[in-house]
Coordinates of C-alpha atoms in Angstrom, one line a residue:
R9 CA -41.9 40.9 -14.4
A10 CA -39.6 40.5 -17.4
S11 CA -38.5 43.6 -19.3
P12 CA -40.0 44.3 -22.8
S13 CA -36.5 43.5 -24.2
A14 CA -36.5 40.1 -22.7
P15 CA -40.1 38.7 -22.9
D16 CA -39.1 35.2 -22.0
L17 CA -37.1 36.1 -18.9
G18 CA -40.1 35.8 -16.6
A19 CA -41.0 32.4 -18.0
R20 CA -37.4 31.1 -17.6
R21 CA -37.4 32.3 -14.0
H22 CA -40.8 30.7 -13.3
E23 CA -39.6 27.4 -14.7
R24 CA -36.3 27.6 -12.8
L25 CA -38.2 28.2 -9.5
K26 CA -40.7 25.4 -10.3
E27 CA -37.9 22.9 -11.0
T28 CA -36.0 23.9 -7.8
L29 CA -39.1 23.5 -5.6
A30 CA -39.7 20.1 -7.2
N31 CA -36.1 18.8 -6.9
N32 CA -34.6 20.5 -3.9
P33 CA -36.2 19.5 -0.5
T34 CA -34.2 22.2 1.3
V35 CA -35.7 25.0 -0.7
R36 CA -39.1 23.4 -0.7
D37 CA -39.2 23.1 3.1
L38 CA -38.2 26.7 3.6
C39 CA -40.9 27.9 1.1
R40 CA -43.7 26.6 3.4
N41 CA -43.3 30.0 5.1
P42 CA -44.8 32.9 3.0
L43 CA -41.9 35.3 4.0
L44 CA -39.3 32.8 2.9
L45 CA -41.2 32.0 -0.2
T46 CA -41.1 35.7 -1.1
L47 CA -37.4 35.9 -0.4
V48 CA -36.7 32.8 -2.5
A49 CA -38.7 34.3 -5.4
L50 CA -36.6 37.5 -5.1
L51 CA -33.4 35.6 -5.0
N52 CA -34.5 33.6 -8.0
R53 CA -34.6 36.9 -10.0
G54 CA -30.8 36.9 -10.0
D55 CA -28.5 33.9 -10.2
E56 CA -29.5 30.3 -9.8
L57 CA -30.7 29.4 -6.3
P58 CA -28.1 27.7 -4.1
R59 CA -28.8 24.0 -3.5
R60 CA -27.0 24.0 -0.1
R61 CA -29.2 25.1 2.8
H62 CA -26.6 27.3 4.6
K63 CA -25.9 29.1 1.3
L64 CA -29.5 29.7 0.7
L65 CA -30.1 31.0 4.2
E66 CA -26.9 33.2 3.9
R67 CA -28.3 34.9 0.8
A68 CA -31.8 35.3 2.4
T69 CA -30.2 36.9 5.4
E70 CA -28.2 39.2 3.3
L71 CA -31.3 40.2 1.4
M72 CA -33.2 40.9 4.6
L73 CA -30.4 43.0 6.0
S74 CA -30.0 45.0 2.8
Q75 CA -33.7 46.0 3.2
W76 CA -33.3 46.8 7.0
E77 CA -32.9 50.6 7.4
T78 CA -31.7 50.3 11.0
N79 CA -30.3 53.8 11.3
K80 CA -33.7 55.4 10.4
N81 CA -35.0 55.6 14.0
L82 CA -31.7 56.2 15.9
P83 CA -31.4 59.4 17.9
A84 CA -30.3 62.5 16.1
G85 CA -26.5 63.0 16.2
S86 CA -25.9 59.5 17.5
A87 CA -22.3 58.3 17.4
I88 CA -23.5 54.8 16.9
Q89 CA -24.5 53.8 13.3
F90 CA -25.4 50.2 12.5
D91 CA -23.9 49.0 9.1
P92 CA -24.8 45.6 7.6
A93 CA -21.8 43.9 9.3
D94 CA -22.9 45.3 12.7
K95 CA -26.4 44.1 12.2
R96 CA -25.3 40.6 11.2
R97 CA -22.9 40.4 14.2
Y98 CA -25.7 41.6 16.5
L99 CA -28.1 39.0 15.2
A100 CA -25.6 36.2 15.3
E101 CA -24.6 36.9 18.9
L102 CA -28.3 37.3 19.9
A103 CA -29.2 34.0 18.4
W104 CA -26.3 32.3 20.3
H105 CA -27.4 34.0 23.5
M106 CA -31.0 32.7 23.0
L107 CA -29.7 29.2 22.3
T108 CA -27.3 28.9 25.2
E109 CA -27.9 31.5 28.0
L110 CA -31.6 31.9 28.6
P111 CA -33.0 30.3 31.7
E112 CA -36.0 29.0 29.7
G113 CA -33.6 26.9 27.6
P114 CA -32.9 27.1 23.9
G115 CA -35.6 28.5 21.7
N116 CA -36.6 31.2 19.4
V117 CA -38.2 33.4 22.1
I118 CA -36.7 36.1 24.3
E119 CA -38.5 38.4 26.7
G120 CA -38.3 42.1 25.9
E121 CA -36.4 43.0 29.1
D122 CA -33.8 40.3 28.3
L123 CA -33.6 41.5 24.7
E124 CA -33.0 45.1 25.9
R125 CA -30.3 44.1 28.4
F126 CA -28.5 42.1 25.7
T127 CA -28.7 44.9 23.1
I128 CA -27.4 47.5 25.6
A129 CA -24.5 45.2 26.4
F130 CA -23.8 44.7 22.7
C131 CA -23.7 48.5 22.1
E132 CA -21.4 49.0 25.1
R133 CA -19.1 46.2 24.0
H134 CA -18.9 46.8 20.2
F135 CA -19.1 50.6 20.2
Q136 CA -17.4 51.4 23.5
A137 CA -20.5 53.4 24.3
S138 CA -21.3 54.6 27.8
A139 CA -24.4 53.4 29.5
L140 CA -26.9 56.1 28.6
P141 CA -26.1 56.4 24.9
A142 CA -26.0 52.6 24.6
A143 CA -29.4 52.3 26.3
A144 CA -31.0 55.0 24.0
N145 CA -29.6 53.3 20.9
A146 CA -30.7 49.8 22.1
R147 CA -34.2 51.0 22.7
A148 CA -34.4 52.7 19.3
L149 CA -33.1 49.6 17.6
I150 CA -35.6 47.3 19.3
Q151 CA -38.4 49.8 18.5
H152 CA -37.4 49.7 14.9
L153 CA -37.3 46.0 14.9
R154 CA -40.8 45.8 16.3
E155 CA -42.3 48.3 13.9
R156 CA -40.5 47.1 10.7
N157 CA -40.9 43.4 11.7
Y158 CA -38.1 42.1 9.6
I159 CA -35.7 39.3 10.7
L160 CA -36.5 40.0 14.4
G161 CA -39.9 40.9 15.5
L162 CA -42.5 41.0 18.3
L163 CA -44.1 37.6 18.6
G164 CA -46.8 38.6 21.1
G165 CA -47.1 40.2 24.5
T166 CA -43.5 41.1 25.6
Q167 CA -41.8 38.3 23.7
F168 CA -39.5 38.7 20.7
G169 CA -38.0 36.2 18.3
F170 CA -36.7 35.7 14.8
L171 CA -39.5 35.9 12.3
H172 CA -38.7 32.4 11.2
K173 CA -36.9 29.6 13.1
A174 CA -34.6 29.1 10.1
F175 CA -33.0 32.5 10.7
F176 CA -32.5 31.7 14.4
E177 CA -30.8 28.4 13.6
Y178 CA -28.7 29.8 10.8
L179 CA -27.4 32.8 12.7
A180 CA -26.7 30.7 15.8
A181 CA -24.7 28.4 13.6
E182 CA -22.9 31.4 12.0
E183 CA -21.9 32.6 15.5
A184 CA -20.3 29.2 16.3
A185 CA -18.5 29.1 12.9
H186 CA -17.3 32.7 13.5
R187 CA -15.8 31.7 16.9
F188 CA -14.0 28.8 15.3
R189 CA -12.7 30.7 12.3
S190 CA -11.6 33.6 14.4
Q191 CA -9.7 31.1 16.7
Q192 CA -11.8 32.0 19.7
W193 CA -12.6 28.3 19.7
L194 CA -10.4 25.4 19.0
L195 CA -11.5 22.3 17.1
S196 CA -11.7 20.6 20.5
D197 CA -14.4 23.1 21.5
L198 CA -16.5 22.2 18.5
K199 CA -16.0 18.5 19.2
R200 CA -17.3 19.0 22.7
L201 CA -20.2 21.1 21.5
F202 CA -21.3 18.3 19.1
V203 CA -20.7 15.4 21.6
D204 CA -22.8 17.3 24.2
H205 CA -25.7 18.3 22.0
W206 CA -26.1 16.0 19.0
R207 CA -29.0 14.1 20.7
D208 CA -30.9 17.3 21.4
D209 CA -33.6 18.0 18.8
A210 CA -33.4 21.7 19.5
W211 CA -29.7 21.6 18.3
T212 CA -29.9 19.3 15.4
E213 CA -30.4 21.8 12.5
I214 CA -27.9 24.2 14.1
L215 CA -25.2 21.5 14.2
L216 CA -25.9 20.6 10.6
L217 CA -25.6 24.2 9.5
I218 CA -22.3 24.5 11.5
C219 CA -21.0 21.6 9.4
G220 CA -21.9 23.4 6.2
L221 CA -20.4 26.7 7.3
I222 CA -17.0 25.3 8.5
Q223 CA -16.4 23.0 5.5
E224 CA -16.1 25.7 2.9
D225 CA -12.3 25.5 2.9
R226 CA -11.8 21.8 3.7
S227 CA -13.7 18.9 5.1
E228 CA -11.2 17.7 7.7
P229 CA -12.8 19.6 10.7
V230 CA -16.2 18.1 10.0
V231 CA -14.8 14.6 9.7
A232 CA -12.9 15.0 12.9
I233 CA -16.0 16.3 14.7
L234 CA -18.2 13.4 13.5
Q235 CA -15.5 10.9 14.5
S236 CA -15.7 12.3 18.0
V237 CA -19.4 11.9 18.0
L238 CA -19.2 8.3 16.8
E239 CA -16.4 7.5 19.3
S240 CA -18.1 9.1 22.3
P241 CA -19.3 6.5 24.9
G242 CA -22.8 8.0 25.1
W243 CA -24.4 6.5 22.0
V244 CA -22.9 3.1 22.7
R245 CA -24.1 3.1 26.3
R246 CA -27.6 4.0 25.2
A247 CA -27.6 1.1 22.8
K248 CA -28.9 3.2 19.9
P249 CA -26.0 3.4 17.4
L250 CA -28.2 3.9 14.4
R251 CA -29.4 7.3 15.7
A252 CA -25.7 8.5 15.9
I253 CA -25.0 7.0 12.5
A254 CA -28.0 8.8 11.0
F255 CA -26.9 12.1 12.5
A256 CA -23.4 11.6 11.1
V257 CA -24.7 10.9 7.6
R258 CA -26.9 14.0 7.6
S259 CA -23.9 16.1 8.9
L260 CA -21.5 14.7 6.4
L261 CA -23.9 15.5 3.5
E262 CA -23.3 19.2 4.4
V263 CA -19.8 18.8 3.0
R264 CA -19.6 20.0 -0.6
R265 CA -17.5 17.1 -2.0
L266 CA -17.7 13.5 -0.8
D267 CA -15.8 11.9 -3.6
S268 CA -12.3 12.1 -2.2
G269 CA -10.2 12.4 0.9
P270 CA -11.3 12.0 4.5
A271 CA -14.9 12.8 3.7
L272 CA -15.1 9.8 1.3
A273 CA -13.3 7.5 3.8
L274 CA -15.8 8.4 6.5
A275 CA -18.8 8.0 4.2
L276 CA -17.7 4.5 3.2
A277 CA -17.1 3.6 6.8
L278 CA -20.6 4.8 7.7
N279 CA -22.0 2.6 4.9
N280 CA -20.3 -0.4 6.4
H281 CA -21.6 0.6 9.9
I282 CA -25.1 0.8 8.5
R283 CA -25.1 -2.5 6.7
S284 CA -23.5 -4.4 9.5
H285 CA -25.9 -3.0 12.0
I286 CA -28.9 -3.8 9.9
Y287 CA -27.7 -7.3 9.2
F288 CA -27.0 -7.9 12.9
S289 CA -30.5 -6.6 13.7
D290 CA -32.0 -9.0 11.2
L291 CA -30.3 -11.9 13.0
T292 CA -31.1 -10.8 16.5
G293 CA -34.3 -8.8 16.1
A294 CA -32.8 -6.2 18.5
L295 CA -33.4 -3.1 16.3
W296 CA -37.1 -3.8 15.6
H297 CA -38.0 -3.6 19.3
Q298 CA -36.4 -0.1 19.9
T299 CA -38.6 2.8 19.0
G300 CA -35.7 5.3 18.8
E301 CA -33.8 3.1 16.4
I302 CA -36.8 2.5 14.1
E303 CA -37.3 6.3 13.9
A304 CA -33.6 6.7 13.1
L305 CA -33.9 4.0 10.4
H306 CA -36.8 5.9 8.7
K307 CA -34.8 9.2 8.9
L308 CA -31.8 7.5 7.5
R309 CA -33.7 6.0 4.6
K310 CA -35.3 9.4 3.7
T311 CA -31.9 11.0 3.9
L312 CA -30.3 8.5 1.6
Y313 CA -33.2 8.7 -0.9
G314 CA -32.7 12.5 -1.0
A315 CA -29.0 12.1 -1.4
A316 CA -29.2 9.8 -4.4
G317 CA -26.2 10.3 -6.6
A318 CA -24.4 12.4 -4.0
W319 CA -23.7 9.9 -1.2
P320 CA -21.0 7.4 -2.1
G321 CA -22.5 3.9 -2.4
A322 CA -26.1 5.2 -1.6
E323 CA -27.7 2.5 -3.7
Q324 CA -26.1 -0.5 -1.9
T325 CA -26.7 1.2 1.5
L326 CA -30.4 1.7 0.6
L327 CA -30.7 -2.0 0.0
G328 CA -29.5 -2.5 3.6
V329 CA -31.7 0.1 5.3
C330 CA -34.8 -1.3 3.5
R331 CA -34.3 -4.9 4.8
D332 CA -37.1 -4.6 7.3
G333 CA -39.5 -6.2 5.0
H334 CA -41.5 -3.0 4.0
A335 CA -40.0 -2.7 0.5
T336 CA -39.0 -5.1 -2.2
R337 CA -35.8 -4.9 -4.2
E338 CA -37.8 -3.6 -7.2
E339 CA -39.5 -0.9 -5.1
I340 CA -36.1 0.2 -3.7
L341 CA -34.6 0.5 -7.1
K342 CA -37.6 2.4 -8.5
A343 CA -37.5 4.9 -5.6
F344 CA -33.8 5.3 -5.9
M345 CA -33.9 6.0 -9.6
A346 CA -36.8 8.4 -9.2
A347 CA -34.7 10.4 -6.6
L348 CA -31.6 10.4 -8.8
P349 CA -30.9 13.8 -10.4
K350 CA -31.8 13.8 -14.1
N351 CA -28.4 14.9 -15.3
R352 CA -26.6 12.1 -13.3
R353 CA -25.1 9.2 -15.1
I354 CA -27.1 6.1 -14.3
A355 CA -25.2 3.3 -16.0
Q356 CA -23.5 2.4 -12.8
Y357 CA -26.8 1.7 -11.1
L358 CA -28.3 -0.6 -13.7
Q359 CA -26.6 -3.7 -12.1
L360 CA -28.6 -3.3 -8.9

């Protein structure tokens, strides 16, 4: 509620949230979950909501951790105290463990016994605790998580998981970015990770978030990683290049600035790839008989519509990806202009 001294504050916040939900698909998708909608509403009481997904999830995670009174149920006189940095490190390492090391495969589910073993090992490793104190603190922490049901909670039976898949994906990506920033991993390690997993749907959102997290200082690492994906023999051998190109477009859109340097060069090269591939498919009919490529084309079209005004040359590229006969030139132009942010100059698009 707005304070009596600022009666219009609540109305401004309401309008700001309404406009964000209407114009920002990232925020809108997250708000389908009641918990995340509540978090977004709380974040909206402060500064303007971040438009970039990794920034929004970062702030939502910080908000959750600030409400998480982890030390409340720890044994009296315990030498181990979990501060916010410890909690974040624990959750990031746990998410990565669930993604890469569980026999059931990657997913937002971990058995209680596996969770307890992981938490004990974390306490021993990070706090140099002996086995008995580490086990006591690990059990107290898990008990607290189950009762408070914040970021991590009991899903049912003996299975635990993050309360929303978005937290699992974000924290796993944060762990990968941490390993790269702390020089535990080289750029070659990230390249190998992307080349190995970009086709796996369970990894897609995590890889996109990694791109957002590592590009804060400069775009060169993201560009180098995506070049490795595009140059890898796998996507050529499978004869489905449009799927790799669509993944590269989505990943590059995580970069904050696409109007200069290596990021711009790669975006323009991808536009040429898209157009030439579509034109070739028009001539040969090859694309329209491949289910995977048709799906990739639809995803690419949706991505470019959503990126109107942000992706270099999006309008011309949209004319290419809509050459399958399902949209006229006028329909393409109308959809593009509708997706264009209101505060964007549109004179350059009037010659379409």
